[in-house]
mmCIF file with all atom_site columns, C-alpha atoms and ligand atoms in Angstrom:
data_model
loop_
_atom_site.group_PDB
_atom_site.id
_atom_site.type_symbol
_atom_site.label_atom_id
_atom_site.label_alt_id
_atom_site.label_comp_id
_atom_site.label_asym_id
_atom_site.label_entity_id
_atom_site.label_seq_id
_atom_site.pdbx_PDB_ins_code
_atom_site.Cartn_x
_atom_site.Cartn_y
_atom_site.Cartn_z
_atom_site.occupancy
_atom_site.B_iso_or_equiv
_atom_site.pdbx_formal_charge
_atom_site.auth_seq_id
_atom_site.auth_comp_id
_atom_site.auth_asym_id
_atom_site.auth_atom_id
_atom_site.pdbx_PDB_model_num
ATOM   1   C CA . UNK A 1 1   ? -1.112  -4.749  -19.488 1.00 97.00 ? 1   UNK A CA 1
ATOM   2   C CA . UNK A 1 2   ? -2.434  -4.719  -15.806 1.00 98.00 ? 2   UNK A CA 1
ATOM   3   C CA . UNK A 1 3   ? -4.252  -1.134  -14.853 1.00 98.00 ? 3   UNK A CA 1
ATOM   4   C CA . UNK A 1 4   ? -2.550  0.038   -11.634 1.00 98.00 ? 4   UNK A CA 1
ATOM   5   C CA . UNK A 1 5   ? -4.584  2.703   -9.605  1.00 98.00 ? 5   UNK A CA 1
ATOM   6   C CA . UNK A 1 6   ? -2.421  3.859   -6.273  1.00 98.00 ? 6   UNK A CA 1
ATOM   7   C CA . UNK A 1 7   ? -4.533  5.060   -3.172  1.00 98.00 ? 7   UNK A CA 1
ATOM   8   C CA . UNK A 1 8   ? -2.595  8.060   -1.303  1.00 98.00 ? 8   UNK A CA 1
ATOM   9   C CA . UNK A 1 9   ? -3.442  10.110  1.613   1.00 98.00 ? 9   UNK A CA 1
ATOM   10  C CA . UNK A 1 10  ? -0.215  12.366  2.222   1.00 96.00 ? 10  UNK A CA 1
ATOM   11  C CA . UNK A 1 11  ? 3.620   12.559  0.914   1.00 96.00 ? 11  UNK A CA 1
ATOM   12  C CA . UNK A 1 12  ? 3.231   9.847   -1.274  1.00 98.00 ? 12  UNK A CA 1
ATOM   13  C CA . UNK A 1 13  ? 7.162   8.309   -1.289  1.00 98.00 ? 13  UNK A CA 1
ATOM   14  C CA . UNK A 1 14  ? 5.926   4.649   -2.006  1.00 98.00 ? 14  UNK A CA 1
ATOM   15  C CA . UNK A 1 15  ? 4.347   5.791   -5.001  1.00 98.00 ? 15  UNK A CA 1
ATOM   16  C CA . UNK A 1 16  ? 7.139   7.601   -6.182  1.00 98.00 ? 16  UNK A CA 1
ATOM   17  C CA . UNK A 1 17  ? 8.849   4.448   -5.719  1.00 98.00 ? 17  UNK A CA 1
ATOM   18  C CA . UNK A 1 18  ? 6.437   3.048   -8.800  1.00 98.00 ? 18  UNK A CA 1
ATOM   19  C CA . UNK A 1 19  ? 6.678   5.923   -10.644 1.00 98.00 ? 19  UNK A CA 1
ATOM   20  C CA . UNK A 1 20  ? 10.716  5.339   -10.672 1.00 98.00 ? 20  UNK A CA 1
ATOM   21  C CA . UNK A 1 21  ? 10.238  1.256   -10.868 1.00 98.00 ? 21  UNK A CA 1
ATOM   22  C CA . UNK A 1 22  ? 7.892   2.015   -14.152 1.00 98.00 ? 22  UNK A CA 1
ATOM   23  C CA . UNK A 1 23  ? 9.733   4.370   -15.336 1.00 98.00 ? 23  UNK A CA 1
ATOM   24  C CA . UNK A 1 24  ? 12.986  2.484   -15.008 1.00 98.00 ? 24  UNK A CA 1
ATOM   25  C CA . UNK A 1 25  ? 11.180  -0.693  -16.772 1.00 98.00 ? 25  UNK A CA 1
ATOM   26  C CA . UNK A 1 26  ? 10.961  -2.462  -13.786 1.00 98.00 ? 26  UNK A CA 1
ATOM   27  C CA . UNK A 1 27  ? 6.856   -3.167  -14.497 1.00 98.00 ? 27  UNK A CA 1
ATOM   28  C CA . UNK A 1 28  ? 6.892   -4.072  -17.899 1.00 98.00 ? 28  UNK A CA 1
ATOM   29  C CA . UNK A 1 29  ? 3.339   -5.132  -17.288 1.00 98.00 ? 29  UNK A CA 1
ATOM   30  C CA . UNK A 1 30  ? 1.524   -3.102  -15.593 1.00 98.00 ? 30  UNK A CA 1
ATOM   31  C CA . UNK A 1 31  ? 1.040   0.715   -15.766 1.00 98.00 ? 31  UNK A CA 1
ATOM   32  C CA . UNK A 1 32  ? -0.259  3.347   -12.869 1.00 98.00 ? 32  UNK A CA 1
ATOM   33  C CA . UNK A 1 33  ? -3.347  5.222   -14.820 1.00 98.00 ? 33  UNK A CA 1
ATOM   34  C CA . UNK A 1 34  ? -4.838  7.214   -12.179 1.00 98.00 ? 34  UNK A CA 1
ATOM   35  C CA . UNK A 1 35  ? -3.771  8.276   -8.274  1.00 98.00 ? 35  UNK A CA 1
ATOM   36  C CA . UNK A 1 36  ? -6.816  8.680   -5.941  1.00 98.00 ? 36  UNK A CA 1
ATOM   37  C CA . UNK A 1 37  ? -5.814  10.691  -2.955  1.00 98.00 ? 37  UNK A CA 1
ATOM   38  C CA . UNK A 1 38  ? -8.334  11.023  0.243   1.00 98.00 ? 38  UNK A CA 1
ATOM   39  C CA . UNK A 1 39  ? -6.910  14.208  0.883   1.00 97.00 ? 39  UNK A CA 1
ATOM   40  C CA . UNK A 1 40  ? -6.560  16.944  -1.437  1.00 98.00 ? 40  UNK A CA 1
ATOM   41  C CA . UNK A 1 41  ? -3.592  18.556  -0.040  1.00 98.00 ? 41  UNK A CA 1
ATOM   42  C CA . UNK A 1 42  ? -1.396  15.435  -0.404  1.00 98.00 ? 42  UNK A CA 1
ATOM   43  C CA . UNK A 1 43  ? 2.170   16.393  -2.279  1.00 98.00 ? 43  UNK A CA 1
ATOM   44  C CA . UNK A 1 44  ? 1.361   12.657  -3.583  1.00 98.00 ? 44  UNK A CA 1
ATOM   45  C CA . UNK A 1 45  ? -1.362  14.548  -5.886  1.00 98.00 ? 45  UNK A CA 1
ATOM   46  C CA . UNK A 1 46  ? 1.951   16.710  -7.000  1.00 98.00 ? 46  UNK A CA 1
ATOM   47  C CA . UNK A 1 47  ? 3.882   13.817  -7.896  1.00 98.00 ? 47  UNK A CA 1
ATOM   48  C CA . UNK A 1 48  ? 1.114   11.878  -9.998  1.00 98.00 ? 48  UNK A CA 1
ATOM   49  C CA . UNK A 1 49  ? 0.851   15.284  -12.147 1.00 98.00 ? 49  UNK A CA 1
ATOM   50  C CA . UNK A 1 50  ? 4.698   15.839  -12.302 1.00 98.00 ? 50  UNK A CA 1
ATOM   51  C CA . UNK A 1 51  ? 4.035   12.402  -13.651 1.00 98.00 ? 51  UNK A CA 1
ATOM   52  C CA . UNK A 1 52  ? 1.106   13.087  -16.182 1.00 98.00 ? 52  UNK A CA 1
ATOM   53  C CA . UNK A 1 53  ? -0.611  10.471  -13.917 1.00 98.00 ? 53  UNK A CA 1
ATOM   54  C CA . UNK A 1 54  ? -4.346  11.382  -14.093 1.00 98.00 ? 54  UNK A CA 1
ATOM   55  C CA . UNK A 1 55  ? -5.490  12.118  -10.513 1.00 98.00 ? 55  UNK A CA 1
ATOM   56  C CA . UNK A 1 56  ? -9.127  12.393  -8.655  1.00 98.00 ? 56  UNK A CA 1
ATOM   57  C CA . UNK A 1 57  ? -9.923  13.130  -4.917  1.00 98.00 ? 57  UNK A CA 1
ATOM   58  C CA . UNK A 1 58  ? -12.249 11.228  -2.719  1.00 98.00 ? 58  UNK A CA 1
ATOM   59  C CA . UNK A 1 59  ? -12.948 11.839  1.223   1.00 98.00 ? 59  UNK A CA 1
ATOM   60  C CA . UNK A 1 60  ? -14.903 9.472   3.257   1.00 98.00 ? 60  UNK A CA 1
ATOM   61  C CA . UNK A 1 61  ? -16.142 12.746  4.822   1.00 97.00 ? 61  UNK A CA 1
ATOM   62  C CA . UNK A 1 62  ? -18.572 13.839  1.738   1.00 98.00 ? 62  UNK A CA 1
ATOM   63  C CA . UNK A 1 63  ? -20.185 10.581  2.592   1.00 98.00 ? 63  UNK A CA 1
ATOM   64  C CA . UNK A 1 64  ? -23.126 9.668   4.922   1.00 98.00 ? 64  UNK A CA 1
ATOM   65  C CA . UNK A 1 65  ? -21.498 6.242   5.561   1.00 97.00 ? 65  UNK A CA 1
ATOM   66  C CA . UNK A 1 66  ? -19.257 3.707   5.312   1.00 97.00 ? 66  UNK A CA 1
ATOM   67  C CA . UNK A 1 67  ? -21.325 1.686   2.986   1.00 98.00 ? 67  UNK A CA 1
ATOM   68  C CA . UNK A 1 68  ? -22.284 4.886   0.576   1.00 98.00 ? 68  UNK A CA 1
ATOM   69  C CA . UNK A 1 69  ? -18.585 5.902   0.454   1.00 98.00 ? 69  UNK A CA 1
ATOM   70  C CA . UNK A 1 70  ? -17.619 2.323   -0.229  1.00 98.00 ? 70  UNK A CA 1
ATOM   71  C CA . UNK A 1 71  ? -19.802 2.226   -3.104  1.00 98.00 ? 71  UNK A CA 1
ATOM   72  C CA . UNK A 1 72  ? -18.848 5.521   -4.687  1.00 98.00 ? 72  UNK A CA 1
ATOM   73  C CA . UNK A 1 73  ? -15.088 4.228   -4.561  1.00 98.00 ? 73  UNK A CA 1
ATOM   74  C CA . UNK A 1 74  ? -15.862 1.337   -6.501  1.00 98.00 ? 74  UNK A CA 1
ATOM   75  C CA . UNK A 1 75  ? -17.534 3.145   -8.687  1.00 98.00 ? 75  UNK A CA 1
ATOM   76  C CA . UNK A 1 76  ? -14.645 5.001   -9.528  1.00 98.00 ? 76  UNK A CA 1
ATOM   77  C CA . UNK A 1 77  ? -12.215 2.552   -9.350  1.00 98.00 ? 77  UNK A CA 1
ATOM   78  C CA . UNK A 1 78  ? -14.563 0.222   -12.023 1.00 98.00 ? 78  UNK A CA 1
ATOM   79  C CA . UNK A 1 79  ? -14.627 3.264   -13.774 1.00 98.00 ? 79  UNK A CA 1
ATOM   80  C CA . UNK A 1 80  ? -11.292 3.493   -14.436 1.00 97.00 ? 80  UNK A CA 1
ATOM   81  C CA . UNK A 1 81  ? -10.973 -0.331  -15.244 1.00 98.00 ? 81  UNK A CA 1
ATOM   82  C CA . UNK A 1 82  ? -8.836  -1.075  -12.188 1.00 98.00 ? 82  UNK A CA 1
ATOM   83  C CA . UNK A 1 83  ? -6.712  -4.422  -12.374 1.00 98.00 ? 83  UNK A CA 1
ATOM   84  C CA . UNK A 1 84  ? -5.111  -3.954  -9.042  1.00 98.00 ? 84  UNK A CA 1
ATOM   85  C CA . UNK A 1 85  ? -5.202  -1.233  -6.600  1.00 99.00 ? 85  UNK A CA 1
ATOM   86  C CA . UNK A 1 86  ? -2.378  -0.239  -4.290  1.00 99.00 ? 86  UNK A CA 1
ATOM   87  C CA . UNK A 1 87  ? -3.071  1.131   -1.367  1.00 98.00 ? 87  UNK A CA 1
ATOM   88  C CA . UNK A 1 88  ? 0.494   3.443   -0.759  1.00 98.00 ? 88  UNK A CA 1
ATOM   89  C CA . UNK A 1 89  ? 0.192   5.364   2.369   1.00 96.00 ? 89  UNK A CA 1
ATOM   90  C CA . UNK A 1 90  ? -3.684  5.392   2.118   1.00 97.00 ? 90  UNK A CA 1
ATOM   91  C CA . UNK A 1 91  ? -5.253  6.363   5.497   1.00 95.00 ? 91  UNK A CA 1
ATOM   92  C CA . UNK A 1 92  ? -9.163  5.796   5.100   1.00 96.00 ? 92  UNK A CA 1
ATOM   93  C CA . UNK A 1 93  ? -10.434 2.645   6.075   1.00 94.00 ? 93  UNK A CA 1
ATOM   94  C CA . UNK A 1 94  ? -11.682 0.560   3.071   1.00 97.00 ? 94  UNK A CA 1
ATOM   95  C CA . UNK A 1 95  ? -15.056 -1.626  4.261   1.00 97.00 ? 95  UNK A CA 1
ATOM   96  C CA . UNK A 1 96  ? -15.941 -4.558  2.916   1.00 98.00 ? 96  UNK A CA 1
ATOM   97  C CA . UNK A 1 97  ? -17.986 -3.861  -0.127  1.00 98.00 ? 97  UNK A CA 1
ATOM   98  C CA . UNK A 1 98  ? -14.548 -2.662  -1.663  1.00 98.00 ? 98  UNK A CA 1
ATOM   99  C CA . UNK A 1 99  ? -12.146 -5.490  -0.387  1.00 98.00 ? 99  UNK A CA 1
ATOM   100 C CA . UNK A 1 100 ? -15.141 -8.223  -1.856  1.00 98.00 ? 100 UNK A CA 1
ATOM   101 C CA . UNK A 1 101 ? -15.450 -6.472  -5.158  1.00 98.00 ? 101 UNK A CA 1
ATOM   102 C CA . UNK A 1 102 ? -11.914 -6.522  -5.850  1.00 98.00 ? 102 UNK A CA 1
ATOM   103 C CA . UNK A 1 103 ? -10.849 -9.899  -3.513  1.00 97.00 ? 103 UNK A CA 1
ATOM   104 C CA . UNK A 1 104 ? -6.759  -10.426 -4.029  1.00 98.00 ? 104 UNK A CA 1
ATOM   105 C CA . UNK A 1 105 ? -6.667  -7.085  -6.357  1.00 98.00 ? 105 UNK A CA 1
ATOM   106 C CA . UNK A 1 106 ? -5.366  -4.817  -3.068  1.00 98.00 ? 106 UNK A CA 1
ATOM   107 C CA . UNK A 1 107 ? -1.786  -4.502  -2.259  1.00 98.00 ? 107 UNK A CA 1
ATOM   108 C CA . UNK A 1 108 ? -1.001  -2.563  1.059   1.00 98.00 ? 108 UNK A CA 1
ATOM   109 C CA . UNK A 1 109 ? 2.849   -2.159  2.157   1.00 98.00 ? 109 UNK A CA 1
ATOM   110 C CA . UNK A 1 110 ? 2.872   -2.184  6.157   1.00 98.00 ? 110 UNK A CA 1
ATOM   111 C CA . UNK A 1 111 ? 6.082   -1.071  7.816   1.00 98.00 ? 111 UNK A CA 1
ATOM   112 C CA . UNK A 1 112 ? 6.354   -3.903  9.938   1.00 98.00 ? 112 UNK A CA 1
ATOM   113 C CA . UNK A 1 113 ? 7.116   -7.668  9.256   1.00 98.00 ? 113 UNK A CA 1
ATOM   114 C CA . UNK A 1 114 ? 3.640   -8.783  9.722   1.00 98.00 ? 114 UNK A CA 1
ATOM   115 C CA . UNK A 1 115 ? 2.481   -10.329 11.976  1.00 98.00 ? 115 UNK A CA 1
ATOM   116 C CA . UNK A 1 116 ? 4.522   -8.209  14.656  1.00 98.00 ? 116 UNK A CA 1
ATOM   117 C CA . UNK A 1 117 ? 3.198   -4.338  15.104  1.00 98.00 ? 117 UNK A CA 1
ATOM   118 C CA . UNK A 1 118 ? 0.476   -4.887  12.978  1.00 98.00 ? 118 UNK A CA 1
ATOM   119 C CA . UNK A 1 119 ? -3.449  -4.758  13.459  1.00 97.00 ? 119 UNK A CA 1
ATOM   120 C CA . UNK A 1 120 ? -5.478  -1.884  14.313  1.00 96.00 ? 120 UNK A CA 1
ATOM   121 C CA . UNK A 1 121 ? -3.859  1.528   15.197  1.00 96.00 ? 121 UNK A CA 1
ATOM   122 C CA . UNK A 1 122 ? -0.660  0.247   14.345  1.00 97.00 ? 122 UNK A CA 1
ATOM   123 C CA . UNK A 1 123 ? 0.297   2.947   11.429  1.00 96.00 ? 123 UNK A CA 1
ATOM   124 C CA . UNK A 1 124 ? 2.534   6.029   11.344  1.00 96.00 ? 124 UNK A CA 1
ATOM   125 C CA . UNK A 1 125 ? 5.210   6.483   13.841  1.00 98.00 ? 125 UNK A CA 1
ATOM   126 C CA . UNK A 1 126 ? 3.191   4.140   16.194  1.00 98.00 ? 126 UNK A CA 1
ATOM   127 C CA . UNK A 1 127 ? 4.328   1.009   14.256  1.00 98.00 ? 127 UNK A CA 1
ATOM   128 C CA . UNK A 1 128 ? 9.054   1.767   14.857  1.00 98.00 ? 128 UNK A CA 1
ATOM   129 C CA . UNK A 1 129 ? 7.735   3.210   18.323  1.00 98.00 ? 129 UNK A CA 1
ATOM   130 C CA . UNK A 1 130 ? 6.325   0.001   19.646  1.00 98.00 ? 130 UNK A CA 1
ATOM   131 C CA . UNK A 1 131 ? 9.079   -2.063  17.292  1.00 98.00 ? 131 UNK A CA 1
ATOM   132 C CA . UNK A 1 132 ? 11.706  -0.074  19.724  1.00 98.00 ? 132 UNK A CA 1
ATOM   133 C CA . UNK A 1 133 ? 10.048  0.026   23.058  1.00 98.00 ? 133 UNK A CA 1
ATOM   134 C CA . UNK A 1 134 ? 9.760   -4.182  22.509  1.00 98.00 ? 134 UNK A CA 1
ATOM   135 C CA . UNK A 1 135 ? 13.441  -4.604  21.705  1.00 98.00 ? 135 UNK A CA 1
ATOM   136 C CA . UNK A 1 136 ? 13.582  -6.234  19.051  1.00 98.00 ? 136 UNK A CA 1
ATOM   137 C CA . UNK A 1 137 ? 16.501  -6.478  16.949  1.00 98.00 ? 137 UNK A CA 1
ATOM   138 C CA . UNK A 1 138 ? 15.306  -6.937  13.507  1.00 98.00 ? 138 UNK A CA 1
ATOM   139 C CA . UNK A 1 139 ? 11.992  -5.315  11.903  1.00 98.00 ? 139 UNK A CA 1
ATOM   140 C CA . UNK A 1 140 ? 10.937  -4.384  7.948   1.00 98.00 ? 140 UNK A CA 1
ATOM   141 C CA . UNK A 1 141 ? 8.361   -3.866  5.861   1.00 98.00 ? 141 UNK A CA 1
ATOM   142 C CA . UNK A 1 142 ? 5.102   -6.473  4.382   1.00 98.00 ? 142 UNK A CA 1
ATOM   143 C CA . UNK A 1 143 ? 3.488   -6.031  0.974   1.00 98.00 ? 143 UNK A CA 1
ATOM   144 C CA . UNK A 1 144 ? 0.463   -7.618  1.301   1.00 98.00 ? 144 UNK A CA 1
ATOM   145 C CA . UNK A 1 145 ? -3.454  -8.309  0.108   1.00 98.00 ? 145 UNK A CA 1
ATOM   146 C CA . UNK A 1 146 ? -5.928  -6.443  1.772   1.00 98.00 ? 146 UNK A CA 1
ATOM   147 C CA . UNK A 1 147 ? -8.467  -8.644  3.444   1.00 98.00 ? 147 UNK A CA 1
ATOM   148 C CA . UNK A 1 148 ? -11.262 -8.329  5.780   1.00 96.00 ? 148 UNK A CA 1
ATOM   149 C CA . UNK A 1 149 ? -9.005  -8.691  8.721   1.00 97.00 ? 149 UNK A CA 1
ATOM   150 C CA . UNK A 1 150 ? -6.759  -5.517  9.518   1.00 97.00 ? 150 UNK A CA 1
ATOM   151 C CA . UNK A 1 151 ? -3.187  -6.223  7.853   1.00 97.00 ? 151 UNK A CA 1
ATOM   152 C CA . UNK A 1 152 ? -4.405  -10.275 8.142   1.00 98.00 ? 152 UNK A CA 1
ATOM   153 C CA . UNK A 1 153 ? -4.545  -10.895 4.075   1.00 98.00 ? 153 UNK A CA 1
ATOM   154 C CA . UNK A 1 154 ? -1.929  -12.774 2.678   1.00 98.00 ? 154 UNK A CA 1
ATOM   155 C CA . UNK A 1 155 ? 1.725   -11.907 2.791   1.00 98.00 ? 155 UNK A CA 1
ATOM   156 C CA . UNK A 1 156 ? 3.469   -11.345 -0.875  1.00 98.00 ? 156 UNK A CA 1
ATOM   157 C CA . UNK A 1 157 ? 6.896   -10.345 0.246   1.00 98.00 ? 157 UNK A CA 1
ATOM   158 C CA . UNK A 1 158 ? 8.745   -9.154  3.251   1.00 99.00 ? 158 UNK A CA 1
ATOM   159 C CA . UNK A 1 159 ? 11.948  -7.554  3.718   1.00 99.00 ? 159 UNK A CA 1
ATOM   160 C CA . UNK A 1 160 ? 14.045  -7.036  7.237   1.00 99.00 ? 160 UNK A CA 1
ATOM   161 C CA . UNK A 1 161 ? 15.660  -4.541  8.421   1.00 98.00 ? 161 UNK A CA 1
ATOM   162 C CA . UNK A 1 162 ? 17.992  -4.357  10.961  1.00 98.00 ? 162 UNK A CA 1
ATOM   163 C CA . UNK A 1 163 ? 17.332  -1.980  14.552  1.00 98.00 ? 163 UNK A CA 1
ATOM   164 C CA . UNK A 1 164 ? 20.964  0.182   14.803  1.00 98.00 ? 164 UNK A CA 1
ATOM   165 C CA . UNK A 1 165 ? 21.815  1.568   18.312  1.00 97.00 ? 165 UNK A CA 1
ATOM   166 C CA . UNK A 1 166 ? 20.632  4.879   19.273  1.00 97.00 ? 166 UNK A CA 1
ATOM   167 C CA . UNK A 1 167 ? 17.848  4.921   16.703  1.00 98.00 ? 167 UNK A CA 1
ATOM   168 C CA . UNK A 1 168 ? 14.529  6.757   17.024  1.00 98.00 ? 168 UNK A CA 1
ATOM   169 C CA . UNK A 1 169 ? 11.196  5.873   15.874  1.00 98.00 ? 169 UNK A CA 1
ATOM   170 C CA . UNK A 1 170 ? 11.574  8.304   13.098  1.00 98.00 ? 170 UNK A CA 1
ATOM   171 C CA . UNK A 1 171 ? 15.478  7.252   12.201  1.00 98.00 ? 171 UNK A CA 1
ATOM   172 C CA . UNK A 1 172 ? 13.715  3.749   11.935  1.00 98.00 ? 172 UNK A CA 1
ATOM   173 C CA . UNK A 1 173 ? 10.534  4.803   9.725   1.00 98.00 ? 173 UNK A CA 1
ATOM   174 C CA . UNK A 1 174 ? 13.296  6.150   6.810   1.00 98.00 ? 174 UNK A CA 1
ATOM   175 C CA . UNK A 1 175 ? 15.196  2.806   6.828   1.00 98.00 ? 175 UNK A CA 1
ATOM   176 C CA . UNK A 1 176 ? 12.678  1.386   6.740   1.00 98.00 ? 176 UNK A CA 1
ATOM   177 C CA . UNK A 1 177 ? 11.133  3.173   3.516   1.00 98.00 ? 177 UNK A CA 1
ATOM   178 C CA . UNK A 1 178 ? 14.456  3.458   2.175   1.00 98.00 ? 178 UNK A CA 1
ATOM   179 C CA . UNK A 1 179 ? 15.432  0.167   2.805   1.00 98.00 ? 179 UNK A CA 1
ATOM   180 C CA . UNK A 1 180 ? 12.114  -2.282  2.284   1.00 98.00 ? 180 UNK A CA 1
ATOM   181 C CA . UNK A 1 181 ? 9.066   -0.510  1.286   1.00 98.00 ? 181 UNK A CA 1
ATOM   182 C CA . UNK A 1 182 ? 10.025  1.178   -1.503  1.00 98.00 ? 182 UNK A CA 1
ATOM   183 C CA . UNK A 1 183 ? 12.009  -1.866  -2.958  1.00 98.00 ? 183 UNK A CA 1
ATOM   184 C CA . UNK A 1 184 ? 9.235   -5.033  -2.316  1.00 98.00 ? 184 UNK A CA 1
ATOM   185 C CA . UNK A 1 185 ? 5.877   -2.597  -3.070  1.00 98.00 ? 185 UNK A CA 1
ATOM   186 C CA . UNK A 1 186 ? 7.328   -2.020  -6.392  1.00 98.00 ? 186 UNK A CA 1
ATOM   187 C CA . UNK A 1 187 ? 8.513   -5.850  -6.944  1.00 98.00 ? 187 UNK A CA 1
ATOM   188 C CA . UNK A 1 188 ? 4.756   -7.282  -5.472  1.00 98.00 ? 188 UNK A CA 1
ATOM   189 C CA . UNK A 1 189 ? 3.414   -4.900  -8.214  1.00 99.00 ? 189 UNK A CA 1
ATOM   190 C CA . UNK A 1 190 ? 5.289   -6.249  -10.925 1.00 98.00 ? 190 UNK A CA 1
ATOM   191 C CA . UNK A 1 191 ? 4.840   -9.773  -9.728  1.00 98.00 ? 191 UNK A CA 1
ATOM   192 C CA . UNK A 1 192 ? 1.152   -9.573  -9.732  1.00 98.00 ? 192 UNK A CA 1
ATOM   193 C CA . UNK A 1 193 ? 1.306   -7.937  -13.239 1.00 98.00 ? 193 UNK A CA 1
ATOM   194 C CA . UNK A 1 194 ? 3.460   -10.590 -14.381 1.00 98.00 ? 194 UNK A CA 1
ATOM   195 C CA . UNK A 1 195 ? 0.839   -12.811 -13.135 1.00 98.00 ? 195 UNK A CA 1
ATOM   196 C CA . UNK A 1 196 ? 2.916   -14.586 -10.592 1.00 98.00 ? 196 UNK A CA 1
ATOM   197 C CA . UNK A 1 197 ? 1.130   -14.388 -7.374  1.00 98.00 ? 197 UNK A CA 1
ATOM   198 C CA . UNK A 1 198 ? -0.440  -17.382 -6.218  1.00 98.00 ? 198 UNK A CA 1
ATOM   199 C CA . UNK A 1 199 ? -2.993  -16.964 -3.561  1.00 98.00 ? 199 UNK A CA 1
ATOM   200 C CA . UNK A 1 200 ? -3.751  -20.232 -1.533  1.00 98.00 ? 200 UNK A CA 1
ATOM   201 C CA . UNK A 1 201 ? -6.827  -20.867 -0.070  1.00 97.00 ? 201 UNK A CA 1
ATOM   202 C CA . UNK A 1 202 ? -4.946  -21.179 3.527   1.00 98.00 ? 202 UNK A CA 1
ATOM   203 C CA . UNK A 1 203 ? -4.491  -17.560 3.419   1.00 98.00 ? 203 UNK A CA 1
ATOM   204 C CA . UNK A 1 204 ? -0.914  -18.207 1.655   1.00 98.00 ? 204 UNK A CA 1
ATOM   205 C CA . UNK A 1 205 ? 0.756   -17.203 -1.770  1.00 98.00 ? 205 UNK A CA 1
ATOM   206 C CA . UNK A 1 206 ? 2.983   -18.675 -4.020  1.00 98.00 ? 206 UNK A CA 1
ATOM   207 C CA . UNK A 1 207 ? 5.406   -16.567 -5.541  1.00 98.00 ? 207 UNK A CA 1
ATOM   208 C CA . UNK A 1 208 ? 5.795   -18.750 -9.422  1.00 97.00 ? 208 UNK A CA 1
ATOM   209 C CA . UNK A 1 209 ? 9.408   -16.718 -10.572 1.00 89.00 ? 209 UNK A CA 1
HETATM 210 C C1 . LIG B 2 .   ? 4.408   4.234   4.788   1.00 94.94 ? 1   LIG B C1 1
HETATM 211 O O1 . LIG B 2 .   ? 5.161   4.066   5.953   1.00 94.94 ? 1   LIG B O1 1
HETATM 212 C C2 . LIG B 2 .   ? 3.578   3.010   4.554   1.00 94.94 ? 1   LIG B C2 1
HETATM 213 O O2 . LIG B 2 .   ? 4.169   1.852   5.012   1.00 94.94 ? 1   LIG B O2 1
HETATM 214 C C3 . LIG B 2 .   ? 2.354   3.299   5.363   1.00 94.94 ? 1   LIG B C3 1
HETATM 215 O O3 . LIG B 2 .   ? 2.153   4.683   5.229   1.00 94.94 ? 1   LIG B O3 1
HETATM 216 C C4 . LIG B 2 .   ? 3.385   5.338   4.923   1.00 94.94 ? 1   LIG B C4 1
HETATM 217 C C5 . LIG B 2 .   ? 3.178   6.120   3.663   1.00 94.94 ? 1   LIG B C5 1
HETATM 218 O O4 . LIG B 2 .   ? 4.208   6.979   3.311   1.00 94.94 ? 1   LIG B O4 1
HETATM 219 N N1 . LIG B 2 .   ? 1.256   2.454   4.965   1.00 94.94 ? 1   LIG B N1 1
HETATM 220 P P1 . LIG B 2 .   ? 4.224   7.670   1.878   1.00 94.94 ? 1   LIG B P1 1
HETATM 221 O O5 . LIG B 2 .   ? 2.965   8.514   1.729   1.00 94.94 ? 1   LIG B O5 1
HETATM 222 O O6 . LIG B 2 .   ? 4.287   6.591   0.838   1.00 94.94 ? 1   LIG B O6 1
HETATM 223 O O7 . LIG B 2 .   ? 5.453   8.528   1.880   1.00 94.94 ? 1   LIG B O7 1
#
C-alpha cells in the first residue's frame, strides 16, 4: 500500500476528487495519510478532517529561505513515510532539494494540455485566459511529474476538453475541473500505486495497463 500525502493551498476540489476515487475503491493501492496545506485557511484543511485525513500546515514564510524551507518539508514529508506526493492546487514553489529527494514521486495536475499555457506564471485563471485569447479550440488538463523544469517533467495522462462559444475564462476553469482534472489526477494516482508508470529516461512514461 503506497502512502499518498496531497499538497493544498486553497479550496482543495482535486483532492476531494481522491477522497471520492478512494473512497469509491478506485485506489485500491494507495491511501492519502496526511494533507499538508501552505495556508492555514484553506477549506482543503476542512475536507481532509471531514475525512479523518490527518492534516499539518507549512508556509514558506516561517522560513529564512528557499533551501531551509525545502528541508523542513522533507522532513515532514519523510516523516510521514511519503510514497508519492501530490501536489493538488499547491501554490508554493517546491526547490530542488525536494523534487531530488523524491525524483518521479510528485504528481502535479496542470489545467492545460502541456506543453500549451504552461511554464511560469501560467496558474489560476491566467492559464483558460490565455487558452481563450489564443483561439484555440480544444484545451484540458496534464497530470504530470514534477521536475526541475516548471510543468517540464514527464506527462502521465492528459485529457481534452473542448472550448464552447461564449465561454469565459472562469466557465472554462470548471470544465475543465469537472471534466479532466478531477478524473486523470485520481487515475495517475492509482496508476502509480498500482505500479504502472514507467518513466523513460527521454523524459517519457509508459503507462503498463
Ligand atoms: C486547479 O485548477 C489545478 O489544476 C491547479 O490549481 C487548481 C486547484 O484547485 N494546479 P483546487 O484547490 O483543487 O480546487
Amino acid at each position: 500500500m503506497k502512502n499518498i500525502i496531497v499538497l493544498v493551498s486553497g479550496g482543495g476540489t482535486n483532492l476531494q476528487a481522491l477522497i471520492d476515487a478512494q473512497n469509491n475503491g478506485k485506489i485500491p493501492n494507495g491511501k492519502i495519510s496526511c494533507v499538508i496545506s501552505s495556508n492555514p485557511n484553506a477549506y482543503a484543511l476542512e475536507r481532509a478532517q471531514k475525512h479523518h485525513i490527518e492534516t499539518s500546515v507549512i508556509r514558506r514564510k516561517d522560513y529564512e529561505n528557499q533551501l531551509s524551507y525545502d528541508k523542513a518539508l522533507v522532513e515532514l514529508l519523510k516523516t510521514k513515510q511519503a510514497d508519492l506526493i501530490v501536489l493538488a492546487g499547491f501554490m508554493t514553489i517546491l526547490g530542488e532539494y525536494v523534487i531530488q529527494s523524491f525524483k518521479n514521486q510528485i504528481i502535479n495536475i496542470h489545467p492545460s494540455l502541456i506543453p500549451s499555457f504552461c511554464g511560469e506564471g501560467f496558474y489560476g485563471l491566467r492559464v483558460h485566459e490565455e487558452a481563450l485569447q489564443r483561439g484555440v479550440k480544444v484545451t484540458g488538463a496534464t497530470a504530470h511529474f514534477v521536475n526541475e523544469v516548471c510543468d517540464g517533467g514527464p506527462i502521465i495522462l492528459q485529457k481534452a476538453v473542448e472550448i464552447q462559444q461564449g465561454d469565459t475564462p472562469q466557465i472554462l476553469q470548471k470544465r475543465v475541473m469537472e471534466q479532466a482534472e478531477w478524473q486523470i489526477l485520481p487515475q495517475a494516482v492509482a496508476l502509480f500505486c498500482d505500479g504502472k508508470i514507467i518513466v523513460r529516461s527521454d523524459n517519457t512514461t509508459e503507462i503498463q495497463y
